[in-house]
Short mmCIF file of C-alpha atoms in Angstrom, two decimals:
data_model
loop_
_atom_site.label_atom_id
_atom_site.label_comp_id
_atom_site.label_asym_id
_atom_site.label_seq_id
_atom_site.Cartn_x
_atom_site.Cartn_y
_atom_site.Cartn_z
CA GLY X 1 0.23 0.02 0.44
CA ASP X 2 0.65 3.65 -0.14
CA SER X 3 3.63 5.00 2.99
CA VAL X 4 4.79 7.72 3.55
CA THR X 5 8.33 8.03 5.12
CA GLN X 6 9.79 11.53 7.33
CA MET X 7 12.93 11.95 8.43
CA GLU X 8 12.97 11.14 12.22
CA GLY X 9 12.77 14.11 14.95
CA PRO X 10 13.06 16.15 17.34
CA VAL X 11 15.11 18.89 15.03
CA THR X 12 16.66 21.65 16.89
CA LEU X 13 18.19 25.11 14.91
CA SER X 14 18.08 28.24 16.32
CA GLU X 15 16.48 30.86 15.15
CA GLU X 16 17.26 32.14 11.18
CA ALA X 17 18.23 29.31 10.25
CA PHE X 18 17.27 26.91 6.68
CA LEU X 19 15.45 24.04 7.50
CA THR X 20 14.52 21.03 5.88
CA ILE X 21 12.90 18.28 6.57
CA ASN X 22 13.15 15.62 4.49
CA CYS X 23 9.71 13.26 3.26
CA THR X 24 9.68 10.85 1.03
CA TYR X 25 6.56 8.23 -0.43
CA THR X 26 5.72 5.58 -2.49
CA ALA X 27 3.03 5.27 -4.37
CA THR X 28 1.27 4.08 -7.37
CA GLY X 29 0.06 6.53 -9.91
CA TYR X 30 -0.13 10.32 -9.24
CA PRO X 31 -0.60 11.19 -5.25
CA SER X 32 -1.47 14.67 -4.65
CA LEU X 33 1.12 15.41 -1.62
CA PHE X 34 0.91 17.35 1.41
CA TRP X 35 2.25 19.22 4.75
CA TYR X 36 0.59 20.21 7.74
CA VAL X 37 1.24 21.76 10.66
CA GLN X 38 0.36 21.01 14.60
CA TYR X 39 1.36 23.91 17.21
CA PRO X 40 0.73 22.40 20.62
CA GLY X 41 -2.45 21.71 21.92
CA GLU X 42 -3.73 22.56 18.16
CA GLY X 43 -5.40 20.49 15.55
CA LEU X 44 -3.20 20.05 12.34
CA GLN X 45 -3.37 22.62 9.83
CA LEU X 46 -2.92 22.39 6.25
CA LEU X 47 0.56 24.47 5.42
CA LEU X 48 0.78 23.44 2.04
CA LYS X 49 -0.11 21.07 -1.16
CA ALA X 50 0.66 19.71 -4.75
CA THR X 51 -1.01 17.83 -7.06
CA LYS X 52 1.23 16.87 -10.19
CA ALA X 53 5.11 16.66 -10.49
CA ASP X 54 7.63 19.76 -10.73
CA ASP X 55 4.14 21.50 -8.67
CA LYS X 56 5.90 23.64 -5.41
CA GLY X 57 4.13 24.66 -2.70
CA SER X 58 4.10 26.88 -0.63
CA ASN X 59 2.95 29.16 2.35
CA LYS X 60 4.74 31.69 4.82
CA GLY X 61 7.56 31.08 3.48
CA PHE X 62 7.51 27.14 3.57
CA GLU X 63 8.22 25.47 0.10
CA ALA X 64 8.36 21.90 -1.17
CA THR X 65 8.78 20.82 -4.46
CA TYR X 66 6.78 17.38 -5.69
CA ARG X 67 9.56 15.32 -7.39
CA LYS X 68 8.35 12.15 -9.01
CA GLU X 69 11.33 10.91 -10.19
CA THR X 70 12.57 10.43 -6.18
CA THR X 71 9.63 10.06 -4.90
CA SER X 72 10.05 13.16 -2.26
CA PHE X 73 8.49 16.01 -1.04
CA HIS X 74 11.16 18.27 0.91
CA LEU X 75 9.63 20.93 2.99
CA GLU X 76 12.50 24.18 3.38
CA LYS X 77 12.34 27.58 4.68
CA GLY X 78 15.04 29.68 4.21
CA SER X 79 14.95 31.26 8.32
CA VAL X 80 13.03 30.01 10.74
CA GLN X 81 11.33 31.45 13.87
CA VAL X 82 10.61 30.44 17.17
CA SER X 83 6.96 30.61 16.28
CA ASP X 84 7.58 27.74 13.90
CA SER X 85 8.10 25.40 16.59
CA ALA X 86 5.61 22.95 15.71
CA VAL X 87 5.38 18.79 14.57
CA TYR X 88 4.88 18.95 10.57
CA PHE X 89 3.42 16.06 9.24
CA CYS X 90 4.14 14.52 5.69
CA ALA X 91 0.73 13.33 3.73
CA LEU X 92 -0.66 11.22 -0.04
CA HIS X 93 -3.60 10.82 -1.57
CA ASN X 94 -4.21 8.78 -4.18
CA TYR X 95 -8.02 8.86 -5.65
CA GLY X 96 -10.05 6.17 -4.16
CA GLN X 97 -7.79 5.44 -1.32
CA ASN X 98 -7.29 6.65 2.09
CA PHE X 99 -5.18 9.60 3.16
CA VAL X 100 -1.60 8.56 4.53
CA PHE X 101 0.32 10.75 7.07
CA GLY X 102 3.51 10.05 7.86
CA PRO X 103 4.68 9.44 11.46
CA GLY X 104 6.12 13.78 11.73
CA THR X 105 8.86 15.62 12.89
CA ARG X 106 9.05 17.20 15.42
CA LEU X 107 10.66 21.34 14.83
CA SER X 108 12.18 23.20 18.20
CA VAL X 109 13.78 26.59 17.11
CA LEU X 110 15.28 28.07 20.07
CA PRO X 111 16.34 32.00 20.18
CA ASP I 1 -16.63 30.17 6.14
CA ALA I 2 -15.72 28.18 9.64
CA GLY I 3 -14.11 25.80 9.79
CA VAL I 4 -14.18 22.40 11.37
CA ILE I 5 -15.87 22.38 15.05
CA GLN I 6 -15.57 19.92 17.76
CA SER I 7 -17.64 19.75 20.96
CA PRO I 8 -16.83 19.26 23.58
CA ARG I 9 -13.32 20.18 23.86
CA HIS I 10 -12.63 18.39 26.70
CA GLU I 11 -14.00 15.83 28.17
CA VAL I 12 -13.02 13.50 31.73
CA THR I 13 -15.08 10.65 32.64
CA GLU I 14 -15.06 7.56 34.98
CA MET I 15 -14.16 4.34 33.57
CA GLY I 16 -17.59 2.69 32.36
CA GLN I 17 -19.13 5.94 31.27
CA GLU I 18 -20.51 6.59 27.84
CA VAL I 19 -18.65 9.11 25.96
CA THR I 20 -20.17 11.11 23.06
CA LEU I 21 -17.88 13.35 20.91
CA ARG I 22 -19.44 15.71 18.44
CA CYS I 23 -18.06 17.15 15.02
CA LYS I 24 -19.53 19.93 12.36
CA PRO I 25 -17.74 19.26 9.09
CA ILE I 26 -16.89 22.90 7.03
CA SER I 27 -20.13 23.03 4.94
CA GLY I 28 -20.21 21.40 0.88
CA HIS I 29 -17.38 18.81 2.35
CA ASN I 30 -18.61 15.46 1.47
CA SER I 31 -16.21 13.69 3.66
CA LEU I 32 -15.84 13.11 7.26
CA PHE I 33 -12.86 11.46 9.31
CA TRP I 34 -12.68 11.28 12.85
CA TYR I 35 -9.18 10.51 14.32
CA ARG I 36 -7.05 9.23 17.41
CA GLN I 37 -4.09 11.34 18.55
CA THR I 38 -1.34 9.17 21.20
CA MET I 39 1.87 9.55 21.90
CA MET I 40 2.29 6.34 22.12
CA ARG I 41 0.59 5.19 18.46
CA GLY I 42 1.01 9.15 16.83
CA LEU I 43 -1.87 9.83 14.21
CA GLU I 44 -4.75 6.95 13.74
CA LEU I 45 -7.86 7.27 11.23
CA LEU I 46 -11.05 5.11 12.92
CA ILE I 47 -13.20 5.72 10.63
CA TYR I 48 -14.67 7.98 7.04
CA PHE I 49 -18.35 8.58 5.67
CA ASN I 50 -18.29 9.76 2.38
CA ASN I 51 -21.44 11.18 1.64
CA ASN I 52 -22.83 10.25 5.63
CA VAL I 53 -22.07 6.90 4.58
CA PRO I 54 -19.16 4.87 6.11
CA ILE I 55 -16.69 3.53 3.66
CA ASP I 56 -13.75 2.47 6.71
CA ASP I 57 -14.07 1.89 9.39
CA SER I 58 -11.58 -1.01 9.79
CA GLY I 59 -9.35 1.74 12.42
CA MET I 60 -12.06 1.49 15.08
CA PRO I 61 -10.10 -0.58 17.59
CA GLU I 62 -13.25 -2.30 19.33
CA ASP I 63 -17.17 -2.82 19.66
CA ARG I 64 -17.11 -0.32 22.17
CA PHE I 65 -16.55 2.68 19.66
CA SER I 66 -19.16 3.63 17.67
CA ALA I 67 -19.54 6.41 14.93
CA LYS I 68 -22.79 7.84 12.66
CA MET I 69 -23.40 10.56 10.69
CA PRO I 70 -27.16 11.10 10.42
CA ASN I 71 -26.65 14.43 8.15
CA ALA I 72 -24.36 16.03 6.05
CA SER I 73 -23.70 18.58 9.23
CA PHE I 74 -23.63 16.40 11.78
CA SER I 75 -21.40 13.27 13.40
CA THR I 76 -20.97 11.57 16.64
CA LEU I 77 -18.25 8.74 17.60
CA LYS I 78 -19.34 6.92 20.80
CA ILE I 79 -17.50 5.24 23.38
CA GLN I 80 -19.85 2.82 25.64
CA PRO I 81 -18.38 1.79 28.06
CA SER I 82 -15.10 3.83 28.04
CA GLU I 83 -11.47 2.79 29.43
CA PRO I 84 -8.15 4.58 30.61
CA ARG I 85 -7.06 3.30 27.21
CA ASP I 86 -9.08 5.28 25.61
CA SER I 87 -7.54 8.46 26.67
CA ALA I 88 -6.25 10.59 23.70
CA VAL I 89 -7.04 13.97 21.52
CA TYR I 90 -10.04 13.04 18.90
CA PHE I 91 -9.99 14.69 15.51
CA CYS I 92 -12.87 14.99 12.97
CA ALA I 93 -11.79 16.26 9.69
CA SER I 94 -13.34 16.80 6.47
CA SER I 95 -12.50 17.25 2.22
CA SER I 96 -14.00 17.30 -0.50
CA PRO I 97 -12.78 17.17 -4.56
CA GLY I 98 -12.89 21.00 -4.09
CA THR I 99 -9.79 20.89 -2.17
CA ASN I 100 -8.07 18.08 -3.73
CA PHE I 101 -9.03 15.88 -1.48
CA ALA I 102 -6.99 17.55 1.28
CA GLN I 103 -8.41 17.38 5.27
CA TYR I 104 -8.91 20.52 7.24
CA PHE I 105 -8.87 19.44 10.79
CA GLY I 106 -11.55 20.31 13.94
CA PRO I 107 -9.55 21.50 17.37
CA GLY I 108 -9.99 18.12 18.82
CA THR I 109 -11.20 17.13 21.63
CA ARG I 110 -9.18 15.72 24.83
CA LEU I 111 -10.33 12.73 26.19
CA THR I 112 -9.41 11.66 29.90
CA VAL I 113 -11.08 8.77 31.27
CA THR I 114 -9.97 8.06 34.97
#
């Protein structure tokens, strides 16, 4: 079945550092890909999405590019802030299939 | 537009009691999902509905759990009887083809069973 793999956390960075959270997937066909963010005590929020190969999703300074050749959808941000501290989930959806979430990566940003 | 609404936000109950969690999906969304999140097991899909019909309930842990969706704007997740191991945060989410099937989550209900 379809699956999503994310880099192990926690990831700890200093403010203004560059962020990369790796995400790779296994799926048949052409799934849509998503990144969600969960702040402490809150539900998951859709951060960005991409629906076809080479699409770039972006939001709030975060970006991810749908790379079909490497089956990846890595999340990046050029300069993180303390307020970005959260858990980040990579996910995919194949038409007619269940949504599949990765295990999540906890990010801590230190001032 | 209002997001997914869940109630109550917090529930504390004693073992053996019945618990009912409620969800109102985003208007116009035709799929609804119930998830459970714990530190040990992460995010688990319990059940999902499409056009008010349960499609996949394979994630429902046991017969103590049941879910209904009597109409497009309301769903319940019931646990009877509740046990301490049911303590978790329960999320409801909704989606539609118009969102590219992206799921939109509610704030969750934190359930504590003592």
